[in-house]
Amino acid sequence: MISFEQIEFWNWWVIAVFLIGIEIFAPGAVFLWMGIAAAAVGFVLLAFPETTWQFQLLIFAVLSVVSIYVWRYLLRDRFAKPESGRVLNRRGASYVGRTFTLKEPIVDGSGLLHVDDSRWKVEGEDLPAGAKVKVTGIDGTVLKVERA
């Protein structure tokens, strides 16, 4: 049986691989950062082999907490999906706020708008073909527009 006095640098690296492996089955980046902290303790122990096991555990705990905190509160937003990712499978919602040119007029409050490779039914004030419109909302598959 291994006592705490016999912990070597490679033991921490095995723990790091184990923790990072757990991340595959329990995603959320917590075990990933704990694994990175364990690997860092292994490097510290490699550089300073006389480090006591109590200090090793302290380094591991501090690095784990700090790295998880930094990930959750500082770095996570940098890697978040762009705003358009929030409207996946809601194509019409991605057009809200954009401006387009009418190829067909809006008559009696209803018309068609050509957007990329598709046609959308639009509702808004009567406007001639060639007018610029801004999409202000969506109701099902109907885009609400106003003069831009």
Short mmCIF file of C-alpha atoms in Angstrom, two decimals:
data_model
loop_
_atom_site.label_atom_id
_atom_site.label_comp_id
_atom_site.label_asym_id
_atom_site.label_seq_id
_atom_site.Cartn_x
_atom_site.Cartn_y
_atom_site.Cartn_z
CA MET A 1 0.00 0.00 0.00
CA ILE A 2 1.28 3.45 -0.90
CA SER A 3 1.55 5.95 1.93
CA PHE A 4 1.23 9.67 1.37
CA GLU A 5 5.00 10.09 1.77
CA GLN A 6 5.56 7.95 -1.33
CA ILE A 7 3.52 10.10 -3.74
CA GLU A 8 5.54 10.91 -6.84
CA PHE A 9 4.93 13.30 -9.73
CA TRP A 10 3.61 10.58 -12.02
CA ASN A 11 0.91 9.68 -9.47
CA TRP A 12 -0.56 13.15 -9.98
CA TRP A 13 -0.41 12.69 -13.75
CA VAL A 14 -2.36 9.43 -13.45
CA ILE A 15 -4.94 11.25 -11.34
CA ALA A 16 -5.05 13.99 -14.00
CA VAL A 17 -5.71 11.49 -16.79
CA PHE A 18 -8.40 9.83 -14.66
CA LEU A 19 -10.14 13.15 -13.93
CA ILE A 20 -10.00 14.25 -17.55
CA GLY A 21 -11.37 10.84 -18.53
CA ILE A 22 -14.33 11.35 -16.20
CA GLU A 23 -15.07 14.55 -18.15
CA ILE A 24 -16.07 12.38 -21.12
CA PHE A 25 -18.90 10.84 -19.11
CA ALA A 26 -19.83 13.88 -17.00
CA PRO A 27 -19.36 16.94 -19.22
CA GLY A 28 -19.41 20.36 -17.66
CA ALA A 29 -15.71 21.23 -17.55
CA VAL A 30 -15.36 20.72 -13.78
CA PHE A 31 -13.37 17.50 -13.99
CA LEU A 32 -11.34 18.90 -16.87
CA TRP A 33 -10.05 21.76 -14.76
CA MET A 34 -9.46 19.51 -11.77
CA GLY A 35 -7.44 17.25 -14.06
CA ILE A 36 -5.39 20.19 -15.26
CA ALA A 37 -4.80 21.19 -11.63
CA ALA A 38 -3.63 17.64 -10.83
CA ALA A 39 -1.23 17.73 -13.79
CA ALA A 40 0.12 21.07 -12.56
CA VAL A 41 0.74 19.56 -9.11
CA GLY A 42 2.65 16.77 -10.85
CA PHE A 43 4.89 19.34 -12.51
CA VAL A 44 5.40 21.14 -9.19
CA LEU A 45 6.39 17.84 -7.57
CA LEU A 46 8.72 17.08 -10.47
CA ALA A 47 10.46 20.43 -9.95
CA PHE A 48 10.40 20.25 -6.14
CA PRO A 49 10.42 16.58 -5.08
CA GLU A 50 10.69 17.44 -1.39
CA THR A 51 7.16 18.96 -1.37
CA THR A 52 5.07 17.45 1.43
CA TRP A 53 1.80 15.67 0.66
CA GLN A 54 -0.13 18.25 2.68
CA PHE A 55 1.24 21.06 0.54
CA GLN A 56 0.53 19.03 -2.61
CA LEU A 57 -3.12 18.65 -1.62
CA LEU A 58 -3.29 22.36 -0.79
CA ILE A 59 -1.89 23.27 -4.22
CA PHE A 60 -4.35 20.89 -5.88
CA ALA A 61 -7.33 22.32 -3.99
CA VAL A 62 -6.38 25.94 -4.66
CA LEU A 63 -5.64 25.35 -8.35
CA SER A 64 -8.89 23.41 -8.78
CA VAL A 65 -11.04 26.10 -7.21
CA VAL A 66 -9.27 28.97 -9.00
CA SER A 67 -9.31 27.29 -12.41
CA ILE A 68 -13.00 26.34 -12.14
CA TYR A 69 -13.86 29.88 -10.99
CA VAL A 70 -11.88 31.46 -13.85
CA TRP A 71 -13.59 29.17 -16.37
CA ARG A 72 -17.12 29.68 -15.06
CA TYR A 73 -17.06 33.41 -14.53
CA LEU A 74 -14.39 34.85 -16.80
CA LEU A 75 -13.71 32.62 -19.80
CA ARG A 76 -17.02 30.88 -20.42
CA ASP A 77 -18.60 33.89 -22.17
CA ARG A 78 -15.65 34.12 -24.58
CA PHE A 79 -16.43 30.64 -25.85
CA ALA A 80 -20.22 30.98 -25.84
CA LYS A 81 -22.11 30.52 -29.08
CA PRO A 82 -22.77 33.68 -31.05
CA GLU A 83 -26.18 35.30 -30.82
CA SER A 84 -27.30 33.61 -34.05
CA GLY A 85 -26.76 30.22 -32.37
CA ARG A 86 -29.72 30.95 -30.10
CA VAL A 87 -32.13 30.99 -33.03
CA LEU A 88 -31.12 27.66 -34.48
CA ASN A 89 -34.13 26.04 -36.17
CA ARG A 90 -35.97 29.35 -35.89
CA ARG A 91 -34.79 30.86 -39.14
CA GLY A 92 -37.32 33.68 -39.19
CA ALA A 93 -36.17 34.89 -35.78
CA SER A 94 -32.66 35.37 -37.17
CA TYR A 95 -34.05 37.97 -39.61
CA VAL A 96 -35.47 40.25 -36.91
CA GLY A 97 -33.65 43.56 -37.02
CA ARG A 98 -32.28 43.07 -40.54
CA THR A 99 -33.14 45.26 -43.52
CA PHE A 100 -34.19 43.91 -46.93
CA THR A 101 -35.37 45.25 -50.27
CA LEU A 102 -38.85 44.29 -51.48
CA LYS A 103 -38.91 42.65 -54.92
CA GLU A 104 -42.71 42.52 -54.85
CA PRO A 105 -45.01 45.19 -53.39
CA ILE A 106 -46.94 44.87 -50.16
CA VAL A 107 -50.62 45.26 -51.05
CA ASP A 108 -53.44 45.41 -48.51
CA GLY A 109 -50.92 44.79 -45.70
CA SER A 110 -49.62 41.52 -47.12
CA GLY A 111 -46.85 40.57 -49.51
CA LEU A 112 -43.81 38.39 -50.19
CA LEU A 113 -40.18 39.01 -49.34
CA HIS A 114 -37.27 37.22 -51.00
CA VAL A 115 -34.58 36.42 -48.44
CA ASP A 116 -31.56 34.49 -49.61
CA ASP A 117 -33.04 31.41 -51.32
CA SER A 118 -36.53 31.52 -49.83
CA ARG A 119 -39.72 33.56 -49.91
CA TRP A 120 -41.41 34.78 -46.76
CA LYS A 121 -44.90 36.12 -46.30
CA VAL A 122 -44.74 39.62 -44.82
CA GLU A 123 -47.22 41.91 -43.16
CA GLY A 124 -46.93 45.65 -42.82
CA GLU A 125 -47.94 48.93 -44.40
CA ASP A 126 -48.48 49.01 -48.18
CA LEU A 127 -45.15 49.60 -49.90
CA PRO A 128 -43.99 49.48 -53.53
CA ALA A 129 -41.47 47.03 -54.93
CA GLY A 130 -37.91 48.25 -54.32
CA ALA A 131 -38.72 49.76 -50.91
CA LYS A 132 -36.40 49.01 -48.02
CA VAL A 133 -38.06 47.21 -45.10
CA LYS A 134 -36.86 46.27 -41.66
CA VAL A 135 -38.07 43.06 -40.03
CA THR A 136 -39.48 43.98 -36.61
CA GLY A 137 -40.93 40.65 -35.51
CA ILE A 138 -42.25 37.28 -36.49
CA ASP A 139 -45.62 35.59 -36.07
CA GLY A 140 -45.31 31.92 -36.94
CA THR A 141 -44.04 32.00 -40.53
CA VAL A 142 -45.04 35.59 -41.22
CA LEU A 143 -42.47 38.35 -40.91
CA LYS A 144 -43.68 41.69 -39.53
CA VAL A 145 -42.01 44.57 -41.40
CA GLU A 146 -41.93 48.33 -41.43
CA ARG A 147 -40.40 50.92 -43.76
CA ALA A 148 -36.67 51.24 -43.14
#
